[in-house]
Coordinates of C-alpha atoms in Angstrom, one line a residue:
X1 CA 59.7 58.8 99.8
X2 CA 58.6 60.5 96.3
X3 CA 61.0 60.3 93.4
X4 CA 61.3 62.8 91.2
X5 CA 59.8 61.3 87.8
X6 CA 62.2 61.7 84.5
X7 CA 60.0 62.4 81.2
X8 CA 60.4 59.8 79.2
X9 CA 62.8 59.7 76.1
X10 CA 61.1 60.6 72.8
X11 CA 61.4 58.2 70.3
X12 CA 64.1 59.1 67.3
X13 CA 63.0 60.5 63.9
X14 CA 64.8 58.8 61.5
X15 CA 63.7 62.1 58.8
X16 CA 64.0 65.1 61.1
X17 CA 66.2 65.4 64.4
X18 CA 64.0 66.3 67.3
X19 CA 65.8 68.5 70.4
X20 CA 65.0 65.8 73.4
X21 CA 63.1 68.3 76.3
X22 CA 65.8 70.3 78.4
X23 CA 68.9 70.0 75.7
X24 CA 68.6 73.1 74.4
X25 CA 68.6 74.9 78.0
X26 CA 71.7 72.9 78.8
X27 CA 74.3 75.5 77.2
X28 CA 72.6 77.9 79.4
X29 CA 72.6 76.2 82.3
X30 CA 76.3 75.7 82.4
X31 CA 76.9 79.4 81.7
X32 CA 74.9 80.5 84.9
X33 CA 77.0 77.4 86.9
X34 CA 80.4 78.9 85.7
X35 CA 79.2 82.6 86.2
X36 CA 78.2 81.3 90.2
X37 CA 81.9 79.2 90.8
X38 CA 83.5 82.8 89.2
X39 CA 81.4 85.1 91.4
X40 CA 81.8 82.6 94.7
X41 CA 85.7 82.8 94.0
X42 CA 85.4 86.8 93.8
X43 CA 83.2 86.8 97.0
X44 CA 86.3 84.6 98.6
X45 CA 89.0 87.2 97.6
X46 CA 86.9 90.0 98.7
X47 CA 85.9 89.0 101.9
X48 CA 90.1 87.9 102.5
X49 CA 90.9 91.1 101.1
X50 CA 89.8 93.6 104.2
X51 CA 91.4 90.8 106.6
X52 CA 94.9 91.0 104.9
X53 CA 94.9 94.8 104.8
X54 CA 93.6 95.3 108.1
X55 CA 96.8 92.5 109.5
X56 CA 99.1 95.1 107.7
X57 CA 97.4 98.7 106.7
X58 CA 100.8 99.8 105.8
X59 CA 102.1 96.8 102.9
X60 CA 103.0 98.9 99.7
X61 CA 104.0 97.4 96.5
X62 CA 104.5 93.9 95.3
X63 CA 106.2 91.1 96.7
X64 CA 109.8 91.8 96.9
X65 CA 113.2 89.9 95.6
X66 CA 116.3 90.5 95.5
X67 CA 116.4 92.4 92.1
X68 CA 113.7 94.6 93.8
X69 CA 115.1 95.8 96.3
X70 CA 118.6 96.8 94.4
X71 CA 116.8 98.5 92.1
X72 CA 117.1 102.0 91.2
X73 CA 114.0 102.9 90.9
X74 CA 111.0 101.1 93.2
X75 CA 107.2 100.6 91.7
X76 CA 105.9 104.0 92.6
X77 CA 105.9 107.7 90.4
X78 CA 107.2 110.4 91.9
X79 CA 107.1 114.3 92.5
X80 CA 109.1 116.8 94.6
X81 CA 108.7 120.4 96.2
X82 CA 111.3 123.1 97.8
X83 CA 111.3 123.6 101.3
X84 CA 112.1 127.4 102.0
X85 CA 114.2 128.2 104.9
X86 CA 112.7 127.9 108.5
X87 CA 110.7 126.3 110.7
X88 CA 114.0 125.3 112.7
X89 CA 115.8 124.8 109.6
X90 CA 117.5 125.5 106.2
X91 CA 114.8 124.3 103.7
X92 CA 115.8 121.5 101.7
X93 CA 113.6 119.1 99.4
X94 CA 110.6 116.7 99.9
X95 CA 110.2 113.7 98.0
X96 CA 106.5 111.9 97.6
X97 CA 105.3 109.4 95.5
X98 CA 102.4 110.7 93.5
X99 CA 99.6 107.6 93.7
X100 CA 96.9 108.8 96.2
X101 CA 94.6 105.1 96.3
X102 CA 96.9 103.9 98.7
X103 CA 96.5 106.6 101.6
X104 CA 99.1 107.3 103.2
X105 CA 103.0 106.8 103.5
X106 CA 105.4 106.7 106.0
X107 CA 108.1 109.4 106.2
X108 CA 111.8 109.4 106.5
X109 CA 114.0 112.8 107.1
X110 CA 118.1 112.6 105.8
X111 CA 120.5 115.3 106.7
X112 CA 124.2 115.6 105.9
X113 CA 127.3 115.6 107.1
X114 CA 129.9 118.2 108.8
X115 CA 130.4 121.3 106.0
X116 CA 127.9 119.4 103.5
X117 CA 125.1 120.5 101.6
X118 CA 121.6 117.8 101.4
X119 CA 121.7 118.8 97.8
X120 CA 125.2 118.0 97.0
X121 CA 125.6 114.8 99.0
X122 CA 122.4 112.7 99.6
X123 CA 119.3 114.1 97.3
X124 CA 120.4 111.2 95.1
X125 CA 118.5 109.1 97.6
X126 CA 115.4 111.1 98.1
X127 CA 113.8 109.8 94.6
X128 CA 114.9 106.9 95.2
X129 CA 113.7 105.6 98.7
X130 CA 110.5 107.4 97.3
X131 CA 109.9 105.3 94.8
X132 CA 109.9 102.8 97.0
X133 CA 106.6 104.0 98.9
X134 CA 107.8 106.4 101.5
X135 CA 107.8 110.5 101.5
X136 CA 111.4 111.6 102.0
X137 CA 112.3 115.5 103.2
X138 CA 116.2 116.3 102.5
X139 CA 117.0 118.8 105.3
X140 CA 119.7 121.4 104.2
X141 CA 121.3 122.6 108.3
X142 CA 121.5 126.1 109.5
X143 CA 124.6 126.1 109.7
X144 CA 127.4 123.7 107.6
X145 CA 129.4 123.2 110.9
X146 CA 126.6 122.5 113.4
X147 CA 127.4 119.7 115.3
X148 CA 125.2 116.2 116.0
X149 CA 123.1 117.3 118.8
X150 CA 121.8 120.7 116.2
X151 CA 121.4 118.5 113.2
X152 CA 119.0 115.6 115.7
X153 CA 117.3 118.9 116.4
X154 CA 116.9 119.9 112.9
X155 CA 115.7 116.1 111.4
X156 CA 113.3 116.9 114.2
X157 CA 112.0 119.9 113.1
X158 CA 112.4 118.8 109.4
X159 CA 109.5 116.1 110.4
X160 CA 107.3 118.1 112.1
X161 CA 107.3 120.6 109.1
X162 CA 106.6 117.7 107.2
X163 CA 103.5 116.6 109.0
X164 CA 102.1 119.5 109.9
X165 CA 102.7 122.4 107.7
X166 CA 103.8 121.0 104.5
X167 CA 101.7 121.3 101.2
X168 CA 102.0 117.5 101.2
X169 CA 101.1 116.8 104.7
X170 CA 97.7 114.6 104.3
X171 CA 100.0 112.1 102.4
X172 CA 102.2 111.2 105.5
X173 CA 101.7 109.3 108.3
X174 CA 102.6 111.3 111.6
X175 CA 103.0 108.2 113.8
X176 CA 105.4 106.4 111.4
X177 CA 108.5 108.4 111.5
X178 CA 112.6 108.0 110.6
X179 CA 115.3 109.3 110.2
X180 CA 118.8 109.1 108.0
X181 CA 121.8 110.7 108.4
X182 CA 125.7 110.4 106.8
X183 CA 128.6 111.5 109.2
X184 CA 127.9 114.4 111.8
X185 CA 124.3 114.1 110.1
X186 CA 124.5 110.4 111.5
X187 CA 125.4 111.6 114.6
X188 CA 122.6 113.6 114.7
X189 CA 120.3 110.6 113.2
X190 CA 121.1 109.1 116.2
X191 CA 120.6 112.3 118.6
X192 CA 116.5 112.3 116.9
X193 CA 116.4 108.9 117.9
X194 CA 117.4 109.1 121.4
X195 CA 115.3 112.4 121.8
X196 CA 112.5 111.0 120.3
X197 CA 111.8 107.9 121.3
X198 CA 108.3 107.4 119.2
X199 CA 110.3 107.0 115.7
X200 CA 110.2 104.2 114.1
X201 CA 113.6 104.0 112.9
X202 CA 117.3 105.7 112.8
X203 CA 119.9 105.1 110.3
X204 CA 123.5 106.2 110.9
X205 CA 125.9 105.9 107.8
X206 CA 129.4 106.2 108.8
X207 CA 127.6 108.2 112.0
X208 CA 129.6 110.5 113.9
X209 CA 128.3 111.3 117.5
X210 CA 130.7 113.5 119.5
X211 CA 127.7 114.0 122.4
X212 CA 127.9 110.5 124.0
X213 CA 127.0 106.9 123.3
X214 CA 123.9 104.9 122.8
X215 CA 123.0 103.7 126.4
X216 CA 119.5 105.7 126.0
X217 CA 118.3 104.6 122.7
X218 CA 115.1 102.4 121.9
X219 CA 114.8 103.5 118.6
X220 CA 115.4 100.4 116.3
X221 CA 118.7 101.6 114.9
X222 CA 121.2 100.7 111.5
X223 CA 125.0 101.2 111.6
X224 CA 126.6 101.3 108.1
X225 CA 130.2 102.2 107.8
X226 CA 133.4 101.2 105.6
X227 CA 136.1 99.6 106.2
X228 CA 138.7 102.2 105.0
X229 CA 136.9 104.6 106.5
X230 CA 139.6 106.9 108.1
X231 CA 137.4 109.8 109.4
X232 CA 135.1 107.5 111.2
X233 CA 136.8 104.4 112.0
X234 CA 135.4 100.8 112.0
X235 CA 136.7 100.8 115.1
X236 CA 135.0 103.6 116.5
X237 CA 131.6 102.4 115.0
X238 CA 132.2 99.4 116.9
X239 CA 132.8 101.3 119.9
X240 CA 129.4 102.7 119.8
X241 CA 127.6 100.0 118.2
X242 CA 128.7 98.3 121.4
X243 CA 127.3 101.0 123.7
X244 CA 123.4 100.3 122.6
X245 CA 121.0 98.7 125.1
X246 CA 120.3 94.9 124.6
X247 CA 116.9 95.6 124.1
X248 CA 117.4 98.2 121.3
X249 CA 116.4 96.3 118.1
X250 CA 120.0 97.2 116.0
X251 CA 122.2 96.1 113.3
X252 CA 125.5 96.7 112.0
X253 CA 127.6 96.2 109.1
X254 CA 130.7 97.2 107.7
X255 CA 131.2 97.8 103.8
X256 CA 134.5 96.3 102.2
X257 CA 136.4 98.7 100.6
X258 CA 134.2 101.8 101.4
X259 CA 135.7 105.1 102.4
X260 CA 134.1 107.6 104.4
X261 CA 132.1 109.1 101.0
X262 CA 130.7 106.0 99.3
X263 CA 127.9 107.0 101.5
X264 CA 127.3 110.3 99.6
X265 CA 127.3 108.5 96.3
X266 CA 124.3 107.0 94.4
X267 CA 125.1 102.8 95.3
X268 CA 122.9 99.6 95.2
X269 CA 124.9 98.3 98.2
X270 CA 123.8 100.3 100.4
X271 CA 119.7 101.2 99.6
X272 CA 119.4 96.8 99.3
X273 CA 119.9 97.3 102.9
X274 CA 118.7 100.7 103.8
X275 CA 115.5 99.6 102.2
X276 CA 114.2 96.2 104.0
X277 CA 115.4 98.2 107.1
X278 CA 113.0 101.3 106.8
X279 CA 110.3 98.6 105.6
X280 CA 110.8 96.3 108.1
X281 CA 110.1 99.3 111.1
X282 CA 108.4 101.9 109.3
X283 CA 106.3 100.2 107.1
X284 CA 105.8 97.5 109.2
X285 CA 106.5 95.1 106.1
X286 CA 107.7 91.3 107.0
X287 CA 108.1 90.4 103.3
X288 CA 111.3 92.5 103.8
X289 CA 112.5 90.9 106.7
X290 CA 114.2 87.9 104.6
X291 CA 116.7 90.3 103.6
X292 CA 118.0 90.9 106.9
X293 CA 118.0 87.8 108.9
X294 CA 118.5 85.6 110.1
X295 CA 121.7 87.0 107.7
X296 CA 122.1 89.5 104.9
X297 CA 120.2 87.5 102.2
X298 CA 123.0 89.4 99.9
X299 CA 126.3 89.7 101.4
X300 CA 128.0 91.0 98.3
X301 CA 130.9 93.7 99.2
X302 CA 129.7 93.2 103.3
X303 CA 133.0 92.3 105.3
X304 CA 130.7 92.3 108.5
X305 CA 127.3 92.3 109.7
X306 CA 125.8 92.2 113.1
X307 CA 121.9 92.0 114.1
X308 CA 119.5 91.0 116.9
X309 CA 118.0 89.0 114.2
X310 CA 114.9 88.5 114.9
X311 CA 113.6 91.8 114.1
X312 CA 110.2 92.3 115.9
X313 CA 108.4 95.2 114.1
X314 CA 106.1 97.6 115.1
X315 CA 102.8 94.9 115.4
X316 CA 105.0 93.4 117.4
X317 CA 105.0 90.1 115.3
X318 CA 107.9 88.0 115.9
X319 CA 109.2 87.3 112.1
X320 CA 111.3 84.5 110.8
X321 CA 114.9 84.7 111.5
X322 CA 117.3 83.0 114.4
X323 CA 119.2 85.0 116.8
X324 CA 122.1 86.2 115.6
X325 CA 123.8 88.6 118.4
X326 CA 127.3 89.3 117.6
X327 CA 129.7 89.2 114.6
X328 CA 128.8 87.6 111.1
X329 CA 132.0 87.2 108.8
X330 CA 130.6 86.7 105.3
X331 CA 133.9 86.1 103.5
X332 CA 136.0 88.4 101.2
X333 CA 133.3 89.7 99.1
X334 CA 133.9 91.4 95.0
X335 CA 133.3 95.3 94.4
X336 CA 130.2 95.9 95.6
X337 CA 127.8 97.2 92.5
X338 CA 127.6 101.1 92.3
X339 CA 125.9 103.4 90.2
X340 CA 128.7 105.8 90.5
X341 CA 132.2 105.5 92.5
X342 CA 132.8 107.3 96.0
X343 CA 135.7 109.9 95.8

């Protein structure tokens, strides 16, 4: 077998140096090597790149922790635009973040409670959870006294303005959908949810719901209320927590010390929780998971917490967390962290 022959060594100059055949090329040589190893790596990361996105079109943001998420403000700019009255109901506000590389977000709709105003009681959280990567519309009700089953109706129509008439409509995705809502708003958070089944998510905080129980929702649903709560019990919320199907993906907590308007005040407490929960099924987002189960991964000012831990989200990827049906005590926690006090 042929050898590849070596030229032989020149013999040293004592008087001048001589560059020995292929030295002076070496520097090169190592410069296109290390340019090849950088561009390989590049290569690697691009071609991963396409598989991570397309396991999880939806993932916005970085990595979350537990500062993160108790922020009050998430990694995302912001705008906002008036709703005129309407299209089913009152007007109200819509919250968006402004980035447009990132196509688009998923939605959530929040209405208030009996004789309330959006504006007064909740537009504290529209920013906020929009910052966070999702488009938010505040829906102000026909009427102040309208009951649960009008103000379902009215998230309803507040999300269908959203997606398909609003200025801001090619930002949101139609097919991942929520809703929030605080007392009879809760109520009729809960009423969307049973109505519609295709939502990704429901949130009730301190809900009322005077039309019946949960024995029709599939809706994966939150349950946050206080525990001096005298308008809407603990125990009523336990009444109707009870009442869900065992199939229904839900959680429920109480908040020590709470009263039946902590939820209309700007808190950490409660978006720590709201947030990983709207990620979790709207978003689709596992990273968020960790702060639900297979326990609250911050218990501070939670007297109770219930879950069907582990949360399957919408992939239908089973994510870390053991079964955890039935109560949680979590101890006498301090005063939970607020950015101003409930009345």
């Amino acid at each position: 077998m042929p050898h590849e022959q070596v030229p032989p060594r020149a013999p040293a100059d004592r008087g001048t140096a001589r560059a020995r055949p292929g030295r002076a090329n070496r520097p090169v040589r190592r410069i296109v090597a290390a340019v090849a190893v950088v561009l390989g790596m590049l290569a690697a990361v691009v071609a991963v790149a396409p598989a991570s996105a397309a396991g999880n079109p939806y993932q916005r943001g970085p990595d979350p922790t537990l500062a993160s998420v108790a922020a009050t403000r998430g990694p995302f700019a912001t705008a906002q635009t008036s709703v005129p009255p309407g299209n089913g109901f009152n007007g109200g506000t819509i919250y968006y973040p402004t980035d447009r590389s990132l196509g688009t977000w998923g939605a959530v709709a929040i209405v208030p409670g009996y004789t309330a105003r959006f504006a007064d009681e909740e537009a504290w959280m529209g920013p906020w959870l929009a910052s966070f990567g999702f488009v938010v519309i505040g829906v102000e009700t026909n009427s102040r006294t309208d009951f649960d089953t009008a103000r379902g109706a009215q998230l309803l129509a507040g999300l269908d303005y959203l997606t398909q008439k609003s200025p801001i409509r090619d930002r949101v995705d139609r097919t991942r959908l929520s809703v929030v809502g605080h007392s009879m708003g809760g109520g009729g958070a809960l009423v969307a949810a049973d109505r519609r089944p295709s939502l990704k998510a429901a949130v009730g905080l301190a809900p009322f719901k005077p039309s019946g129980s949960l024995a029709t929702d599939r809706v994966p649903t939150m349950i946050m209320g206080g525990t001096r709560d005298d308008t809407v019990t603990p125990s009523y919320l336990d009444n109707l927590y009870a009442t869900a199907p065992a199939t229904t993906q839900r959680a429920y907590l109480q908040i020590s010390g709470a009263n039946h308007l902590f939820f209309t005040k700007a808190n950490t407490l409660e978006m720590r929780i709201l947030i990983p929960w709207l990620k979790t099924f709207v978003d689709n987002d596992t990273r968020y998971t960790r702060f639900l189960c297979p326990t609250l991964a911050d218990s501070t000012g939670v007297s109770k917490y219930r879950s069907t831990c582990p949360f399957v989200p919408p992939s239908g990827a089973k994510v870390s967390g053991s079964s955890a049906f039935g109560s949680t005590a979590v101890g006498t926690p301090p005063t939970a962290p607020l950015i101003s006090t409930s009345s």
